[in-house]
Amino acid sequence: MTASPQVPRPDEWRRPKDRVDVARGAIDEVSTILARLEVRSLFLVADETAYRGSGAEDLLRSELSTRQVERFTHFQCDPKLSDVARGIQCFRQNHVDAVLAIGGGSALDMAKLVSNLGMQQEPPEHLVRGKSRLLHDGPPLIAVPTTAGTGSEATHFAVCYMDGEKYSLAHRFLLPEFAIVDPQLTQNLPPQLTASSGLDALCQAVESLWAVDSNELSVQHASEAARLAFDHLAAAVHEPTAAIRTAMCRAAHLAGQAINISKTTASHAISYAISMRAGVPHGMAVAMTLAPVLLYNAKTSVTDCVDPRGAEHVRSRIGFILQLLGSSTPLEAAKKIENLVGGVGGPTRLSEIGMGSDAEVEMLVRSVNTERLSNNPRRVTPDDLRRLLESVRY
Ligand SMILES: [Fe+2]
């Protein structure tokens, strides 16, 4: 796995120029934005199933009928370079005034990739591999998530898979200008998708709280996101109401804002190989190791602390997470997390997903990019990782 070096300096981060708060009916704002931008030609990047199933297609039909709309809707989940290249071809065929992205994290990332890589002279594979930098900003991007999960509408990251490897692009151009988060679009989400996307939001919030790159603002967003996700995830899966869907949308969006600053840590770093190897949905793969990583980070000491603010600081963040969970010890908190993950149908043991053998555990240890672990507050050596994975083996 390889990370692109296109990491912006902190002063290059930008917030969406015009944020619409999480609110039922927020999708109506799309009309206002398109009118304000004087959009005549629109490039629509949408996950076909989500576009229909969420109700977005019906809600936007009359608005989009008044404009020239080029659609790019057929692509695989988890953006592949081959699909990005097809999207770029389509994108370049017409002058585009704005891009509208509708769907889960994959659709939003696809829109970011197509509309930004499509503006560059360099071939997309060079840009994805980080051999060239993005030099030209794409047209305004309006991101409309239909899941409460990745928070991609609030981040300057995009994921792209090439030759079976995952690449993370990070650039200020990738942050959408507009984020429309309308909980009504998530009302028909099936339980499994609600669980996997909600677990992603929960893990992003918790990891953000202890991330080395966290700051006061990211902690503010992550605290609220974690509180909302802990309180509402199980209900969102088992007995969703409009209020619960709204709470999870807010959690996911705030977690996105938090990791836009702090980035993620060990659980995310470990998850990619689990997803690729066992086909476990992203959020569920991440959540498998959230409890053991909490236990691991709770033991941060002066000798293995990576965060320059010190081990005491890390332990106080863990203490805050314990507080959110109403737990008095890391073990109790880890148990609560594990129960929550299992309770919404997520696997909690490697053996459950056919990865319990010695060989599979070794494969996981080797596949985790140690560079990705550097944002974890406690140093993680291959031996540490092996022990951590052993704890969730059976
Ligand atoms: Fe994630």
Coordinates of C-alpha atoms and ligand atoms in Angstrom, one line a residue:
M1 CA 0.0 0.0 0.0
T2 CA 1.3 3.4 -0.9
A3 CA 0.4 6.9 0.3
S4 CA 0.6 9.8 -2.1
P5 CA 3.0 12.5 -0.8
Q6 CA 0.4 15.2 -1.8
V7 CA -0.2 16.2 1.8
P8 CA -1.0 19.9 2.1
R9 CA 0.5 22.1 4.7
P10 CA -2.0 22.9 7.5
D11 CA -2.5 26.4 6.1
E12 CA -3.6 24.9 2.8
W13 CA -6.7 23.3 4.4
R14 CA -9.8 25.0 3.4
R15 CA -13.3 24.6 4.6
P16 CA -16.2 24.3 2.1
K17 CA -16.8 27.8 0.9
D18 CA -20.5 27.5 1.6
R19 CA -21.6 24.9 4.1
V20 CA -25.2 23.9 4.5
D21 CA -25.8 22.5 7.9
V22 CA -27.1 19.0 8.4
A23 CA -30.8 19.3 8.1
R24 CA -33.8 17.5 6.8
G25 CA -34.7 19.2 3.5
A26 CA -31.2 20.5 2.9
I27 CA -31.2 19.0 -0.6
D28 CA -33.4 21.9 -1.6
E29 CA -30.3 24.0 -1.3
V30 CA -28.9 22.4 -4.5
S31 CA -31.3 24.6 -6.5
T32 CA -30.1 27.7 -4.7
I33 CA -26.4 26.8 -5.3
L34 CA -26.9 26.0 -8.9
A35 CA -28.7 29.3 -9.5
R36 CA -26.1 31.3 -7.6
L37 CA -23.3 29.6 -9.6
E38 CA -25.3 30.2 -12.8
V39 CA -24.8 26.6 -13.8
R40 CA -26.0 25.6 -17.2
S41 CA -23.9 22.5 -17.7
L42 CA -23.7 20.1 -14.8
F43 CA -21.6 16.9 -14.4
L44 CA -23.5 14.4 -12.2
V45 CA -21.4 11.7 -10.5
A46 CA -23.8 9.3 -8.7
D47 CA -24.1 5.8 -7.5
E48 CA -27.1 4.7 -9.5
T49 CA -28.6 2.6 -6.7
A50 CA -28.1 5.3 -4.0
Y51 CA -29.4 8.0 -6.3
R52 CA -32.7 6.2 -6.8
G53 CA -33.0 4.5 -3.5
S54 CA -32.3 7.6 -1.4
G55 CA -35.0 9.6 -3.2
A56 CA -32.5 12.1 -4.5
E57 CA -33.4 11.4 -8.1
D58 CA -37.1 12.3 -7.5
L59 CA -36.2 15.3 -5.3
L60 CA -33.9 16.8 -7.9
R61 CA -35.8 15.8 -11.1
S62 CA -37.4 19.1 -11.9
E63 CA -34.3 21.1 -10.9
L64 CA -32.0 19.1 -13.2
S65 CA -34.5 19.0 -16.1
T66 CA -33.8 22.7 -16.6
R67 CA -30.0 22.2 -17.2
Q68 CA -27.7 20.2 -19.4
V69 CA -26.7 17.2 -17.3
E70 CA -23.9 14.8 -18.2
R71 CA -24.1 11.7 -16.1
F72 CA -21.4 9.3 -14.9
T73 CA -23.1 6.7 -12.9
H74 CA -21.6 3.3 -13.7
F75 CA -18.5 2.5 -11.6
Q76 CA -17.5 0.0 -9.0
C77 CA -17.5 0.6 -5.3
D78 CA -14.1 1.8 -3.9
P79 CA -12.9 3.9 -6.9
K80 CA -10.7 2.1 -9.3
L81 CA -8.3 3.9 -11.6
S82 CA -9.9 2.3 -14.7
D83 CA -13.3 3.8 -13.7
V84 CA -11.7 7.2 -12.9
A85 CA -10.2 7.2 -16.4
R86 CA -13.6 6.5 -18.0
G87 CA -15.1 9.3 -15.9
I88 CA -12.4 11.7 -17.0
Q89 CA -13.1 11.0 -20.6
C90 CA -16.8 11.8 -20.0
F91 CA -15.9 14.9 -18.0
R92 CA -13.7 16.3 -20.7
Q93 CA -16.2 15.9 -23.4
N94 CA -18.2 18.9 -22.3
H95 CA -17.6 22.2 -20.6
V96 CA -18.7 21.7 -17.0
D97 CA -19.9 24.6 -14.8
A98 CA -20.2 22.5 -11.6
V99 CA -20.1 18.9 -10.4
L100 CA -22.8 17.3 -8.3
A101 CA -21.8 14.1 -6.4
I102 CA -24.5 11.9 -4.9
G103 CA -24.0 8.6 -3.1
G104 CA -21.8 7.1 -0.4
G105 CA -18.1 7.7 0.1
S106 CA -17.2 5.9 -3.1
A107 CA -19.3 8.2 -5.3
L108 CA -18.1 11.3 -3.5
D109 CA -14.5 10.2 -3.9
M110 CA -15.1 9.3 -7.5
A111 CA -16.4 12.8 -8.2
K112 CA -13.4 14.4 -6.5
L113 CA -11.0 12.3 -8.5
V114 CA -12.7 12.7 -11.9
S115 CA -13.3 16.5 -11.6
N116 CA -9.8 17.2 -10.3
L117 CA -7.6 14.7 -12.1
G118 CA -9.5 15.5 -15.2
M119 CA -8.2 19.1 -15.0
Q120 CA -4.5 18.2 -15.1
Q121 CA -2.2 17.6 -18.0
E122 CA -0.4 14.7 -16.3
P123 CA -1.8 11.1 -16.7
P124 CA -4.1 10.1 -13.8
E125 CA -1.9 7.2 -12.7
H126 CA 1.0 9.6 -12.1
L127 CA -1.2 11.9 -10.0
V128 CA -2.5 8.9 -8.0
R129 CA 1.0 7.6 -7.4
G130 CA 2.0 11.0 -6.3
K131 CA 4.6 11.5 -9.1
S132 CA 2.9 14.7 -10.1
R133 CA 1.0 17.3 -8.1
L134 CA -2.5 18.7 -8.8
L135 CA -1.9 22.2 -10.3
H136 CA -5.4 23.2 -11.4
D137 CA -8.6 23.3 -9.3
G138 CA -11.7 21.6 -10.7
P139 CA -15.1 23.2 -11.1
P140 CA -17.2 23.7 -7.9
L141 CA -18.1 20.4 -6.3
I142 CA -21.4 20.0 -4.5
A143 CA -21.2 16.8 -2.4
V144 CA -24.5 15.1 -1.3
P145 CA -23.9 12.0 0.8
T146 CA -26.6 9.3 0.9
T147 CA -25.0 7.4 3.8
A148 CA -24.0 8.5 7.3
G149 CA -20.5 7.3 7.1
T150 CA -17.2 8.5 5.5
G151 CA -17.8 12.2 5.9
S152 CA -16.0 12.5 2.5
E153 CA -18.1 15.6 1.8
A154 CA -16.0 17.3 4.5
T155 CA -12.5 16.1 3.7
H156 CA -9.7 16.9 1.3
F157 CA -8.9 13.2 0.8
A158 CA -9.9 10.7 -1.9
V159 CA -9.1 7.0 -2.1
C160 CA -8.2 5.3 -5.4
Y161 CA -7.3 1.7 -6.1
M162 CA -4.8 0.8 -8.8
D163 CA -3.4 -2.6 -9.5
G164 CA -4.9 -3.9 -6.2
E165 CA -3.2 -1.3 -4.1
K166 CA -4.9 1.5 -2.2
Y167 CA -3.7 5.1 -2.7
S168 CA -4.8 8.0 -0.6
L169 CA -4.7 11.4 -2.3
A170 CA -4.8 14.5 -0.1
H171 CA -5.0 18.0 -1.6
R172 CA -7.0 21.1 -0.8
F173 CA -8.6 21.0 -4.3
L174 CA -10.3 17.7 -3.2
L175 CA -12.4 19.4 -0.5
P176 CA -15.9 20.0 -1.9
E177 CA -17.0 23.6 -2.1
F178 CA -20.4 22.7 -0.9
A179 CA -21.6 19.9 1.4
I180 CA -25.4 19.1 1.5
V181 CA -26.2 16.7 4.3
D182 CA -29.8 15.7 4.2
P183 CA -30.8 13.0 6.6
Q184 CA -34.0 12.1 4.6
L185 CA -31.6 10.6 2.0
T186 CA -30.5 8.0 4.5
Q187 CA -34.0 6.9 5.6
N188 CA -34.1 3.9 3.2
L189 CA -30.6 2.7 4.0
P190 CA -30.7 -1.0 4.8
P191 CA -29.5 -2.1 8.3
Q192 CA -26.2 -3.6 7.0
L193 CA -25.2 -0.4 5.2
T194 CA -26.4 1.7 8.1
A195 CA -24.1 -0.4 10.4
S196 CA -21.0 -0.4 8.2
S197 CA -21.2 3.3 7.4
G198 CA -22.1 4.2 11.0
L199 CA -19.2 2.2 12.3
D200 CA -16.8 4.1 10.0
A201 CA -18.1 7.4 11.4
L202 CA -17.7 6.1 14.9
C203 CA -14.1 4.9 14.3
Q204 CA -13.1 8.0 12.5
A205 CA -14.4 10.1 15.5
V206 CA -12.6 8.0 18.1
E207 CA -9.4 7.7 16.2
S208 CA -9.4 11.4 15.6
L209 CA -9.6 12.0 19.3
W210 CA -6.3 10.3 19.9
A211 CA -4.6 11.1 16.6
V212 CA -1.1 12.7 16.7
D213 CA -2.3 15.4 14.2
S214 CA -5.4 16.3 16.2
N215 CA -5.9 19.8 17.4
E216 CA -8.4 21.8 19.4
L217 CA -10.8 22.1 16.5
S218 CA -10.6 18.5 15.4
V219 CA -11.2 17.4 19.0
Q220 CA -14.2 19.6 19.2
H221 CA -15.7 18.0 16.1
A222 CA -14.6 14.5 17.0
S223 CA -16.0 14.7 20.6
E224 CA -19.5 15.6 19.4
A225 CA -19.3 13.0 16.6
A226 CA -18.2 10.2 19.0
R227 CA -20.9 11.1 21.5
L228 CA -23.6 11.1 18.8
A229 CA -22.4 7.8 17.3
F230 CA -22.1 6.0 20.6
D231 CA -25.6 7.1 21.6
H232 CA -27.4 6.5 18.3
L233 CA -25.6 3.8 16.1
A234 CA -27.4 0.8 17.5
A235 CA -30.8 2.5 17.2
A236 CA -30.0 3.7 13.7
V237 CA -29.5 0.0 12.7
H238 CA -32.4 -1.6 14.7
E239 CA -35.1 1.0 15.1
P240 CA -34.3 4.1 13.0
T241 CA -36.4 7.2 13.3
A242 CA -36.0 10.5 11.6
A243 CA -34.3 12.0 14.7
I244 CA -31.9 9.1 15.0
R245 CA -31.0 9.3 11.3
T246 CA -30.3 13.0 11.7
A247 CA -28.0 12.3 14.7
M248 CA -26.0 9.8 12.7
C249 CA -25.7 12.2 9.7
R250 CA -24.4 14.8 12.1
A251 CA -22.0 12.3 13.6
A252 CA -20.6 11.3 10.2
H253 CA -20.3 14.8 9.0
L254 CA -18.5 16.0 12.1
A255 CA -16.2 13.0 12.1
G256 CA -15.4 13.9 8.5
Q257 CA -14.5 17.5 9.6
A258 CA -12.4 16.0 12.4
I259 CA -10.3 13.7 10.3
N260 CA -10.0 16.4 7.6
I261 CA -7.6 17.9 10.2
S262 CA -6.4 15.0 12.3
K263 CA -6.4 12.0 9.8
T264 CA -7.0 8.5 11.0
T265 CA -4.8 6.1 13.0
A266 CA -4.0 2.4 13.6
S267 CA -7.5 0.9 13.1
H268 CA -7.9 2.4 9.7
A269 CA -4.3 1.4 8.8
I270 CA -5.0 -2.2 9.6
S271 CA -8.4 -2.3 8.0
Y272 CA -7.5 -2.0 4.3
A273 CA -5.9 -5.4 4.1
I274 CA -8.9 -6.9 6.0
S275 CA -11.3 -5.3 3.5
M276 CA -9.3 -6.4 0.4
R277 CA -8.6 -9.9 1.7
A278 CA -12.0 -10.8 3.2
G279 CA -14.3 -8.4 1.4
V280 CA -15.4 -6.9 4.8
P281 CA -17.1 -3.5 4.3
H282 CA -14.8 -0.6 5.2
G283 CA -16.5 0.5 8.4
M284 CA -16.8 -3.1 9.8
A285 CA -13.2 -3.8 8.9
V286 CA -12.0 -0.7 10.8
A287 CA -14.3 -1.4 13.8
M288 CA -12.8 -4.9 14.3
T289 CA -9.7 -3.4 15.9
L290 CA -11.1 -0.3 17.5
A291 CA -11.4 -2.0 20.9
P292 CA -7.9 -3.5 21.0
V293 CA -6.4 -0.3 19.7
L294 CA -8.1 1.6 22.5
L295 CA -6.6 -0.9 25.0
Y296 CA -3.2 -0.5 23.3
N297 CA -3.2 3.3 23.3
A298 CA -4.4 3.4 26.9
K299 CA -1.0 2.0 27.8
T300 CA 1.0 4.7 26.1
S301 CA 4.1 5.5 28.1
V302 CA 7.0 8.0 27.9
T303 CA 9.1 5.5 26.1
D304 CA 6.7 4.7 23.2
C305 CA 4.7 7.9 23.0
V306 CA 4.7 9.4 19.5
D307 CA 2.6 12.4 20.2
P308 CA 4.9 15.4 21.0
R309 CA 2.3 16.5 23.6
G310 CA 3.3 13.5 25.7
A311 CA 2.0 10.3 27.2
E312 CA 0.0 12.1 29.9
H313 CA -1.9 14.0 27.1
V314 CA -2.7 10.8 25.3
R315 CA -4.0 9.1 28.4
S316 CA -6.2 12.1 29.1
R317 CA -7.7 11.7 25.6
I318 CA -8.3 8.0 26.4
G319 CA -9.9 9.1 29.7
F320 CA -12.3 11.4 27.7
I321 CA -13.3 8.5 25.5
L322 CA -13.9 6.3 28.6
Q323 CA -16.1 9.2 29.9
L324 CA -18.1 9.2 26.7
L325 CA -18.7 5.5 27.0
G326 CA -19.6 5.8 30.7
S327 CA -16.7 3.4 31.5
S328 CA -14.3 3.5 34.4
T329 CA -11.5 1.4 32.8
P330 CA -10.2 0.9 29.3
L331 CA -11.2 -2.8 29.6
E332 CA -14.8 -1.9 30.3
A333 CA -14.8 0.6 27.4
A334 CA -13.3 -1.9 25.0
K335 CA -16.0 -4.4 26.0
K336 CA -18.7 -1.8 25.3
I337 CA -17.2 -1.0 21.9
E338 CA -17.0 -4.7 21.1
N339 CA -20.6 -5.3 22.1
L340 CA -21.7 -2.3 20.0
V341 CA -19.8 -3.6 16.9
G342 CA -21.2 -7.1 17.4
G343 CA -24.6 -5.8 18.2
V344 CA -24.9 -4.1 14.8
G345 CA -23.7 -7.2 13.0
G346 CA -20.0 -6.4 12.6
P347 CA -17.4 -9.2 12.9
T348 CA -15.3 -8.9 16.0
R349 CA -12.9 -11.9 15.5
L350 CA -10.6 -12.6 12.5
S351 CA -11.7 -16.2 12.6
E352 CA -15.3 -15.1 11.8
I353 CA -14.1 -13.7 8.4
G354 CA -11.8 -16.6 7.6
M355 CA -8.6 -14.8 8.6
G356 CA -7.8 -16.7 11.8
S357 CA -4.8 -18.7 10.6
D358 CA -1.2 -17.9 11.4
A359 CA -0.6 -17.2 7.7
E360 CA -3.4 -14.7 7.6
V361 CA -2.3 -12.9 10.7
E362 CA 1.3 -12.7 9.3
M363 CA -0.1 -11.4 6.0
L364 CA -1.9 -8.6 7.9
V365 CA 1.2 -7.7 9.9
R366 CA 3.2 -7.4 6.7
S367 CA 0.6 -5.5 4.7
V368 CA 0.1 -2.7 7.2
N369 CA 2.1 0.3 6.0
T370 CA 4.0 1.4 9.1
E371 CA 4.1 5.0 7.7
R372 CA 0.3 5.0 8.1
L373 CA 0.7 4.0 11.7
S374 CA 2.8 7.1 12.4
N375 CA -0.3 9.1 13.3
N376 CA -1.2 6.7 16.1
P377 CA -0.2 8.2 19.5
R378 CA 1.6 5.0 20.7
R379 CA 4.4 3.5 18.5
V380 CA 3.3 0.3 16.9
T381 CA 6.0 -2.2 16.0
P382 CA 5.3 -5.4 13.9
D383 CA 5.5 -7.4 17.2
D384 CA 2.9 -5.0 18.8
L385 CA 0.7 -5.4 15.8
R386 CA 1.0 -9.2 15.9
R387 CA -0.1 -9.2 19.6
L388 CA -2.9 -6.8 18.9
L389 CA -4.2 -9.0 16.1
E390 CA -3.8 -12.1 18.2
S391 CA -6.3 -10.6 20.7
V392 CA -9.0 -10.5 18.1
R393 CA -8.1 -13.8 16.4
Y394 CA -10.7 -16.2 17.9
Ligands
FE1 FE -13.0 5.4 7.2

